[in-house]
Coordinates of C-alpha atoms in Angstrom, one line a residue:
Chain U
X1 CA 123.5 83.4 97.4
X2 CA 127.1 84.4 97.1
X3 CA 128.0 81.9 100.4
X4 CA 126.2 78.9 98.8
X5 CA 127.7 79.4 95.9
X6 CA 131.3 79.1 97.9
X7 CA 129.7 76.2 99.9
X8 CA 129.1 74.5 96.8
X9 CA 132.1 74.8 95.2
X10 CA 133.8 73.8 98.3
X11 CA 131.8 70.7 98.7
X12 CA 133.1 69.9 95.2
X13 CA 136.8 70.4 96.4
X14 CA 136.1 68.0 99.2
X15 CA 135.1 65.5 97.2
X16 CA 138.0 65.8 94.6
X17 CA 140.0 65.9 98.3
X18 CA 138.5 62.6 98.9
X19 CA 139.2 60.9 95.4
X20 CA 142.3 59.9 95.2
X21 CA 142.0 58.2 99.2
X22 CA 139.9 56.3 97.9
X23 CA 141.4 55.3 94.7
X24 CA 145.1 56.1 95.2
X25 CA 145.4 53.8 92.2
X26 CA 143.3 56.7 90.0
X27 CA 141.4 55.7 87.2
X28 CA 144.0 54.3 84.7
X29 CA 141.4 53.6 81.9
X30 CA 140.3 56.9 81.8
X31 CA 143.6 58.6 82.6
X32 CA 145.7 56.9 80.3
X33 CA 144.3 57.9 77.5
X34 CA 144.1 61.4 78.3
X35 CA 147.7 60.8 79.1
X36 CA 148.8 59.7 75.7
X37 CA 146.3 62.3 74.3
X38 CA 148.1 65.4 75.8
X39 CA 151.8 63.5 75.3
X40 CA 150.8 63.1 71.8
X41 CA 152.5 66.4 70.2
X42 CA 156.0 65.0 71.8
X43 CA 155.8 62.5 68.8
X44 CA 156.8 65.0 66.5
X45 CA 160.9 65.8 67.3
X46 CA 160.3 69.5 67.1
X47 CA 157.5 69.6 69.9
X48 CA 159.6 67.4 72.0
X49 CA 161.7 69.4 74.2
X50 CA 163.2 66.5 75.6
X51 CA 164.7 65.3 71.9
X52 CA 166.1 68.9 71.9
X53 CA 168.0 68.4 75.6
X54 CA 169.1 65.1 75.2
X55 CA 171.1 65.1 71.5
X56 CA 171.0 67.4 68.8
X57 CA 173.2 70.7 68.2
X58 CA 171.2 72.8 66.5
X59 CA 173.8 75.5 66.1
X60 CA 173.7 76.8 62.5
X61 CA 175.6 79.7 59.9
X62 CA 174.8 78.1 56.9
X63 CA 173.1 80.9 54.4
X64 CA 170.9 79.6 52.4
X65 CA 167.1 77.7 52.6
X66 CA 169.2 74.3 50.8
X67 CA 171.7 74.6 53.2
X68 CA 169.6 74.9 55.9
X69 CA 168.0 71.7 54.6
X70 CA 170.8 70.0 54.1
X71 CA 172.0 70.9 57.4
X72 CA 168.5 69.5 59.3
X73 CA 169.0 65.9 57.1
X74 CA 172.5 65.7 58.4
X75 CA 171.6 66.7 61.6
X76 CA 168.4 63.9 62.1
X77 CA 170.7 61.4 60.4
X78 CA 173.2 61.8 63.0
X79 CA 171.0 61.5 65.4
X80 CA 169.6 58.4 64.2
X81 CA 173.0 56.9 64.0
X82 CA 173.7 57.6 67.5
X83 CA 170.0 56.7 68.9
X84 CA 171.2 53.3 67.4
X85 CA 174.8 53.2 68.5
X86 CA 172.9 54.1 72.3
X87 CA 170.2 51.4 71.0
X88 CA 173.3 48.6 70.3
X89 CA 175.2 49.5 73.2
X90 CA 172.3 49.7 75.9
X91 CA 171.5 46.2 74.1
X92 CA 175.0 44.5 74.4
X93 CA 175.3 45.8 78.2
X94 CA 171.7 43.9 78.9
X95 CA 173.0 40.7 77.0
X96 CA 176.4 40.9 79.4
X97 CA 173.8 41.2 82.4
X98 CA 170.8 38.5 81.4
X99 CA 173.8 35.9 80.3
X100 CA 172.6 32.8 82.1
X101 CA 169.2 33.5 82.3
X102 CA 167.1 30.7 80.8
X103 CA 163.7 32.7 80.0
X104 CA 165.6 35.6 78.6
X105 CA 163.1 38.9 78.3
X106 CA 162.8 41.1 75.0
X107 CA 163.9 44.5 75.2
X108 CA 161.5 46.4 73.7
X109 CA 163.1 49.8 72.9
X110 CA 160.9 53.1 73.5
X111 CA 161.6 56.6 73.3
X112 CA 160.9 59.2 75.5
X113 CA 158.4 61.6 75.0
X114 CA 158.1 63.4 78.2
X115 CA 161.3 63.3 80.6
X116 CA 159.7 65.4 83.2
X117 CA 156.1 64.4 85.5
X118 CA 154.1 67.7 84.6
X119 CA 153.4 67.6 89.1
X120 CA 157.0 69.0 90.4
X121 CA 156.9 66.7 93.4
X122 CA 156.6 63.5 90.8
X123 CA 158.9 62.0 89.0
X124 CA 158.2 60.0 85.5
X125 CA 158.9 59.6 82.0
X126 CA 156.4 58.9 79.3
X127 CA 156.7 56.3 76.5
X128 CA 156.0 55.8 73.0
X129 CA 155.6 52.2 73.6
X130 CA 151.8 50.9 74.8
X131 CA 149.5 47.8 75.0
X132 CA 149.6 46.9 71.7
X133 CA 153.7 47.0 72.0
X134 CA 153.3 44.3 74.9
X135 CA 153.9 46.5 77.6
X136 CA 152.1 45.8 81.0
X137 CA 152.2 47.5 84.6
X138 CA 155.3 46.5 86.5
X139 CA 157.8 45.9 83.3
X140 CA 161.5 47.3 84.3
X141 CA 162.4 49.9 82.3
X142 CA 166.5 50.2 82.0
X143 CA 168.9 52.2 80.1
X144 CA 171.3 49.6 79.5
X145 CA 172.3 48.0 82.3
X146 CA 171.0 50.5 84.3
X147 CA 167.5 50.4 86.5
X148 CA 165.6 53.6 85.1
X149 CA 162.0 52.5 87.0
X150 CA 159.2 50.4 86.1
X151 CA 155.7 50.5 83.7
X152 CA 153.2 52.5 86.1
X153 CA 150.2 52.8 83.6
X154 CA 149.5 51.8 80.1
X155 CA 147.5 52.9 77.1
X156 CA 147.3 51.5 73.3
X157 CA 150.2 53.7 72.3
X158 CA 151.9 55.3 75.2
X159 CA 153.4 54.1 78.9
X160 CA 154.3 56.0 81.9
X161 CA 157.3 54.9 84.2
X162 CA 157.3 55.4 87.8
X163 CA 161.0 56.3 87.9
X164 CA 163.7 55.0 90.6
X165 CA 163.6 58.6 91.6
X166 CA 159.7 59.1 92.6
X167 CA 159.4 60.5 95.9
X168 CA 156.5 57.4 96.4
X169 CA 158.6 55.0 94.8
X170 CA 159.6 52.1 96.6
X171 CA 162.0 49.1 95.5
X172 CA 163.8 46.3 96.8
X173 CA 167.4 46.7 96.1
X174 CA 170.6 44.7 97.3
X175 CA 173.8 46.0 98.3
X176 CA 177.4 44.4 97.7
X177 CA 180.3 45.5 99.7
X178 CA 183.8 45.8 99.0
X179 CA 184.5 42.7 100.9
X180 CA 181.3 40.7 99.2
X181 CA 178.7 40.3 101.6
X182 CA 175.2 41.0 100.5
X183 CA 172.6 42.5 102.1
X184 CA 168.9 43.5 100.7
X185 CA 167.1 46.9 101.7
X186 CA 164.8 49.5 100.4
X187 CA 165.1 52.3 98.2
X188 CA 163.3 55.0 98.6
X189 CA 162.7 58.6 95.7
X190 CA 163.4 61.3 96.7
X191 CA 163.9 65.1 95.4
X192 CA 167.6 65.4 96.2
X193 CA 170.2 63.9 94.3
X194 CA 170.7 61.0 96.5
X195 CA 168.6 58.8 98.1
X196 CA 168.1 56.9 101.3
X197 CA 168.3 53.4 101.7
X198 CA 165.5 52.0 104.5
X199 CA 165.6 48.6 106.2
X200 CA 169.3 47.9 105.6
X201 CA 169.5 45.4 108.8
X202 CA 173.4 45.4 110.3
X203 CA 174.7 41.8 110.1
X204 CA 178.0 40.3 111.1
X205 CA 180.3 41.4 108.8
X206 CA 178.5 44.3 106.9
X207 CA 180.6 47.2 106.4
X208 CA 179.1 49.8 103.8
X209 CA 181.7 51.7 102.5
X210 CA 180.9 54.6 100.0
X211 CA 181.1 53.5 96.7
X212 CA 179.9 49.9 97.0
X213 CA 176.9 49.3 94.3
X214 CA 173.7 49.0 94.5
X215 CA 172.0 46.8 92.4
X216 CA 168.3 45.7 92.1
X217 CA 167.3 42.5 94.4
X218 CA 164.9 39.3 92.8
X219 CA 161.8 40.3 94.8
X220 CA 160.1 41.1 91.2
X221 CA 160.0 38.7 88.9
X222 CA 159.4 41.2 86.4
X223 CA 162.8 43.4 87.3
X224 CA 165.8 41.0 87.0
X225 CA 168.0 41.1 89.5
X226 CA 171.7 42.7 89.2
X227 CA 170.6 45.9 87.7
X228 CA 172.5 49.0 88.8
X229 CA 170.6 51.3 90.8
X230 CA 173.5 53.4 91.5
X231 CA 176.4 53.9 94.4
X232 CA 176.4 54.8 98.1
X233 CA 177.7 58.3 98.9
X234 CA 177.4 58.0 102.2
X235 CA 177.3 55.8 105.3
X236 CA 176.6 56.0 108.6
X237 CA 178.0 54.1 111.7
X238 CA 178.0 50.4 110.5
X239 CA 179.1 49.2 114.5
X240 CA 175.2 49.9 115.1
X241 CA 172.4 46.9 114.7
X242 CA 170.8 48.7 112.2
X243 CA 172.6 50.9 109.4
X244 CA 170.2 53.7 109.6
X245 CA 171.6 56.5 107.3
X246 CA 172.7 55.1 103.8
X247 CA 172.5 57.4 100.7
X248 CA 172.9 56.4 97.1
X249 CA 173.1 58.2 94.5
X250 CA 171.3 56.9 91.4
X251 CA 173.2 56.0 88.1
X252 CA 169.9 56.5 85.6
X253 CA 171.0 59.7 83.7
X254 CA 168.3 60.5 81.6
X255 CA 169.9 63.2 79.3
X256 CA 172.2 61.2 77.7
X257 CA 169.6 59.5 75.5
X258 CA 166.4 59.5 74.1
X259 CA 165.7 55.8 73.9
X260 CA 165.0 53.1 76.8
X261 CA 164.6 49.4 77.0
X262 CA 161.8 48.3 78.3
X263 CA 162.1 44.5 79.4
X264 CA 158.5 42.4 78.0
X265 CA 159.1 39.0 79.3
X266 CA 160.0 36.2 76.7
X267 CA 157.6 33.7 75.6
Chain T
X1 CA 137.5 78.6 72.0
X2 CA 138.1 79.0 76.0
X3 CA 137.9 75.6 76.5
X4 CA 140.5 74.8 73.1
X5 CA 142.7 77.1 74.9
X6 CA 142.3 75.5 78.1
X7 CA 143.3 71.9 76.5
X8 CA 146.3 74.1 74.4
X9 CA 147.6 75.4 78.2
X10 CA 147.3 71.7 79.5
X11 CA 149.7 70.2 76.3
X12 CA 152.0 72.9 77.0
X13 CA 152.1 73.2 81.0
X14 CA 153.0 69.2 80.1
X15 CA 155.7 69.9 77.8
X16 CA 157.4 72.6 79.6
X17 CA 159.4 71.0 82.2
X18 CA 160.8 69.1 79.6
X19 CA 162.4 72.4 77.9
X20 CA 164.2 73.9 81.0
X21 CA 167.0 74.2 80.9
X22 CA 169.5 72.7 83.7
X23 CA 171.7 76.1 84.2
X24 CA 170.7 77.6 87.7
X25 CA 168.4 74.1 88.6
X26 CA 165.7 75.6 86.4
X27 CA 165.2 72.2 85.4
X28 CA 164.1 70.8 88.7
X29 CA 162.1 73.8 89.7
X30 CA 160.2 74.0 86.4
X31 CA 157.6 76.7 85.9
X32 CA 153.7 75.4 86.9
X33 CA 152.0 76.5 84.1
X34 CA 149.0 74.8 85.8
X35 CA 149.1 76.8 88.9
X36 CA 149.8 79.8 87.0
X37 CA 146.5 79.2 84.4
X38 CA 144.5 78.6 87.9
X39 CA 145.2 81.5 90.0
X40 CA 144.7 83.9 85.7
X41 CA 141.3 82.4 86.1
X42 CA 141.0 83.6 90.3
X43 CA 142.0 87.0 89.8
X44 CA 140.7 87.6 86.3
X45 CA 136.8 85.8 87.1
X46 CA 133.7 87.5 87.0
X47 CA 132.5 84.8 89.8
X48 CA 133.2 81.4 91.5
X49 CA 132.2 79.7 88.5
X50 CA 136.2 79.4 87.5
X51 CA 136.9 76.9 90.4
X52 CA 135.0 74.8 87.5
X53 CA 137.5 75.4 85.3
X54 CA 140.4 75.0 87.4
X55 CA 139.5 71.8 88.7
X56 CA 138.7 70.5 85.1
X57 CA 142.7 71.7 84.4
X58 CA 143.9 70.1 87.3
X59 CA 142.1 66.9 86.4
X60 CA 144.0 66.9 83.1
X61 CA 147.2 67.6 84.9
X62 CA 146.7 64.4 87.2
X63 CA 145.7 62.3 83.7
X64 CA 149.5 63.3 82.7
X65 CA 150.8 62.8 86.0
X66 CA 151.2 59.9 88.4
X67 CA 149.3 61.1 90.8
X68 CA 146.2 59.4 91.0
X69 CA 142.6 61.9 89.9
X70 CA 141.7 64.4 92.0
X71 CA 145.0 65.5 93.6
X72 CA 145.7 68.7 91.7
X73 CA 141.9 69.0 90.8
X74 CA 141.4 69.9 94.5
X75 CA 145.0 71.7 94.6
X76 CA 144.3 74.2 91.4
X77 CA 140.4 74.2 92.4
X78 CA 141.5 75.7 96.3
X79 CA 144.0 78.1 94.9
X80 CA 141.2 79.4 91.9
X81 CA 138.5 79.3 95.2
X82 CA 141.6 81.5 97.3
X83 CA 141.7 84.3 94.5
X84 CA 138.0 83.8 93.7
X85 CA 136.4 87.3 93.9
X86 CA 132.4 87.4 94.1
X87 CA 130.7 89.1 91.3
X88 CA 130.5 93.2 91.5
X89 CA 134.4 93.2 92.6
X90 CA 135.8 95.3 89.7
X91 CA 139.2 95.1 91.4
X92 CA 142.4 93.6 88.9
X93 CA 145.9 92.7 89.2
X94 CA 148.1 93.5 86.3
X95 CA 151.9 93.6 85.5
X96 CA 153.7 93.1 88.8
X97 CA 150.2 92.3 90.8
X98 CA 149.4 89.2 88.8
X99 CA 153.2 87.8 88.5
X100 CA 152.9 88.3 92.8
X101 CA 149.6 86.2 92.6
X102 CA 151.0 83.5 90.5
X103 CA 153.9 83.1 92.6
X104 CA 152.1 83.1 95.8
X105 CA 149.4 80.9 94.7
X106 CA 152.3 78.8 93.3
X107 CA 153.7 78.3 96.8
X108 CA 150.1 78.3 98.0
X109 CA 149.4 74.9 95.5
X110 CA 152.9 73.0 96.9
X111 CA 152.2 73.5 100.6
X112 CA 148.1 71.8 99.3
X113 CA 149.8 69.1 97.4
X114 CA 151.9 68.3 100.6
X115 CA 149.3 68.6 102.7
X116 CA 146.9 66.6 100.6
X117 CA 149.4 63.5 100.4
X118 CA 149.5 63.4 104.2
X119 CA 146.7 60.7 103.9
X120 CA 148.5 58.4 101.3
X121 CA 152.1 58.5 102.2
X122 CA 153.2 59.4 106.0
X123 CA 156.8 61.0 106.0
X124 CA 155.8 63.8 103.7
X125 CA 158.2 66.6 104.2
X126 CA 156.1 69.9 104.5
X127 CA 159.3 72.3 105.4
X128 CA 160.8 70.9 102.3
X129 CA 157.4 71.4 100.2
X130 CA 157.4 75.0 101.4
X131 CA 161.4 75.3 100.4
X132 CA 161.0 73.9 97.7
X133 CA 157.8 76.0 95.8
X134 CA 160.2 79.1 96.4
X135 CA 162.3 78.6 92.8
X136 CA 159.4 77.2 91.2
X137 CA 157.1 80.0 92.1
X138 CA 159.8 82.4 90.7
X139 CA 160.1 80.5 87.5
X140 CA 156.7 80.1 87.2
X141 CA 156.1 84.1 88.0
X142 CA 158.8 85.2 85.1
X143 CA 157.3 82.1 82.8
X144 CA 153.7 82.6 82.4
X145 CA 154.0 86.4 82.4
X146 CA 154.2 87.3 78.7
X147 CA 151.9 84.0 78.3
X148 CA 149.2 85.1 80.5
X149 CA 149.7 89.1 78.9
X150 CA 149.0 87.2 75.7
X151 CA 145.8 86.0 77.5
X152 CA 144.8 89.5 78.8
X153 CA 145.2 91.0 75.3
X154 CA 143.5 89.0 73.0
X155 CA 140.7 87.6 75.5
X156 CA 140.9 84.5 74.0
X157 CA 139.9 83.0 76.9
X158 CA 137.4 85.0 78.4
X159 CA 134.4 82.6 78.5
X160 CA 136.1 80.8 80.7
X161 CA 136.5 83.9 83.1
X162 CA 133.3 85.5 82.4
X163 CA 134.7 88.9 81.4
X164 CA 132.5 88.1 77.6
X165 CA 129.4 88.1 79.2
X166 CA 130.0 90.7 82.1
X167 CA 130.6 93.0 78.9
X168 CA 127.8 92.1 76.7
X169 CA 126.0 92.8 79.7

């Protein structure tokens, strides 16, 4: 009886084995909402550790329950002020970058509610922004100027974003070197903190130097090209036909705000 | 009220990484509160029926995750079906014992996960899996201790692990 039992329960394992080969794209109407369920606490500040990381100093002293009060008012209100400042700035940095562009996008602002993917080998943030915000799979997500990732799955009231940095992500970038040439390539995640470029072909007159940008490449007419992706660190042999060994380490810095843009395209 | 708990442990295993801190890399090897829930239920069960349990946790971990359903469903449900003992085994880890089982069954659930994303994505790094569920198994050992102490003491969830019925009986 006992075996069967560990039979059965094995069979089930095999089939939950099985699910996601045959829908590596999971179930997004059923997990999003879930998603946004479990995510949900993170709308209040104080069970969002991430809001706790990213601005506030909470050090106190003051004796005193009023105090204390007035203490937690300055302290939100200062944090407002500089989520907008980060809001305005992040704002003016796109306008510099989308200058020219004839169907300008709408950067939707969202704040983070989870920084972290609760699987350790993922990487992705979760939004307060949803469906009825406008957001759709594939949107960029930036910080400024600044690629952060792009829309992975939606639900009414809450997105999650694949991030740059997703081990299975996988974006077309471009690279300009010192002397100007351009050359286009793929960006892979990773867990380190840089991250190799793939299919960076060796043409005449391509020298990658470290410290030449990255930036992201039109191939997605939903991710505007120019975005910074971040800076090579390291480069191999450039004499070779193809530049095999090119790492980059991201600019997205996730700590230094609680607020991203998330580009909705314009009507 | 084991299942409440069980939906409780999933908010909070999805909140945690958030609230390392980054002295020491805690913050990139975050405790698994997940893989430490799955392998309380394998060594605290009265019978197989916790592999039920775990794979219902791990499907709420993949709805808050990118991976697609399923993946740590069959991840925490193998680890739960590792530690599993049949019915009549009185034997139990505590203190030291249960904080070694959470951390091997930690590194046990990152060597699975790498395993099981051979199919999808070919240059998985298994030698870099393994490396890497080292720190996180220690976090995730000194993390969920008092947690899953809490757990042993005030049996809040012991419908889910049998131990209510196994001492009605």
């Amino acid at each position: 009886m006992r075996i069967r039992k560990r039979h059965a329960w094995t069979a089930v394992l095999i089939g939950t084995f099985a699910l996601p080969v045959l829908q590596p794209q999971g179930f997004p109407s059923l997990e999003a909402p879930v998603d946004a369920l479990l995510g949900w606490p993170s709308r209040f500040e104080l069970a969002n550790p991430h809001a706790w990381n990213a601005g506030s100093d909470r050090g106190g002293g003051a004796d005193g329950e009023r105090a204390r009060a007035l203490e937690t008012i300055a302290i939100s209100e200062r944090e407002e002020h500089f989520r907008l400042l980060d809001e305005l700035a992040q704002r003016a940095q796109l306008g510099e970058l989308l200058q020219g562009f004839q169907r300008l996008p709408l950067a939707r602002p969202a704040r983070i509610l989870r920084a972290h993917d609760p699987s350790s080998t993922r990487r992705s943030l979760l939004l307060d922004r949803g469906s009825e915000d406008g957001l759709e799979v594939g949107q960029a997500v930036v910080q400024g100027r600044v690629f952060v990732g792009t829309v992975a799955s939606v639900s009414a009231h809450t997105a999650r974003v694949q991030l740059l940095t997703d081990p299975y992500a996988r974006f077309e970038v471009a690279i300009r070197t010192s002397d100007g040439t351009r050359a286009t390539a793929f960006v892979r995640g990773g867990a380190g903190d840089t991250l190799p470029l793939r299919n960076l072909r060796g043409a005449a007159g391509l020298h990658v130097r470290p410290g030449d940008p990255v930036l992201t490449s039109n191939a997605d007419e939903r991710v505007p090209a120019g975005l910074v992706v971040g800076y090579v660190v390291a480069a191999a042999d450039d004499d070779l036909d193809a530049i095999s060994d090119v790492r980059v380490r991201p600019s997205v810095d996730l700590e230094r705000s609680t607020t991203v843009l998330v580009l909705v395209p314009g009507t | 009220m084991g299942v409440v708990v069980l939906v409780a442990w999933a908010v909070l295993a999805a909140a945690i990484p958030d609230a390392m801190p980054a002295w020491g890399s805690i913050d990139r090897h975050a405790p698994d509160l997940f893989v430490a829930f799955a392998v309380w239920l394998g060594v605290r069960g009265t019978g197989l029926h916790v592999v039920g349990w775990s794979i219902l946790l791990g499907l709420l971990a993949d709805c808050a995750s990118l991976d697609p359903l399923g993946t740590q469903g069959f991840v925490l449900g193998a680890v739960t079906l590792t530690l599993a003992r049949p019915r009549g085994d009185r034997r139990e880890r505590a203190g030291l014992g249960l904080a070694a089982a959470v951390a091997g069954g930690t590194v046990l659930a990152r060597v699975l996960a790498a395993l099981r994303a051979l199919p999808l994505h070919r240059d998985v790094d298994l030698v870099g899996a393994f490396g890497a569920s080292l720190p996180t198994a220690l976090w995730t050992a000194v993390a969920s201790w008092p947690l899953l102490a809490f757990l042993d003491r005030t049996g809040l969830a012991d419908d889910l692990t049998g131990r209510r019925s196994a001492r009605a009986a």
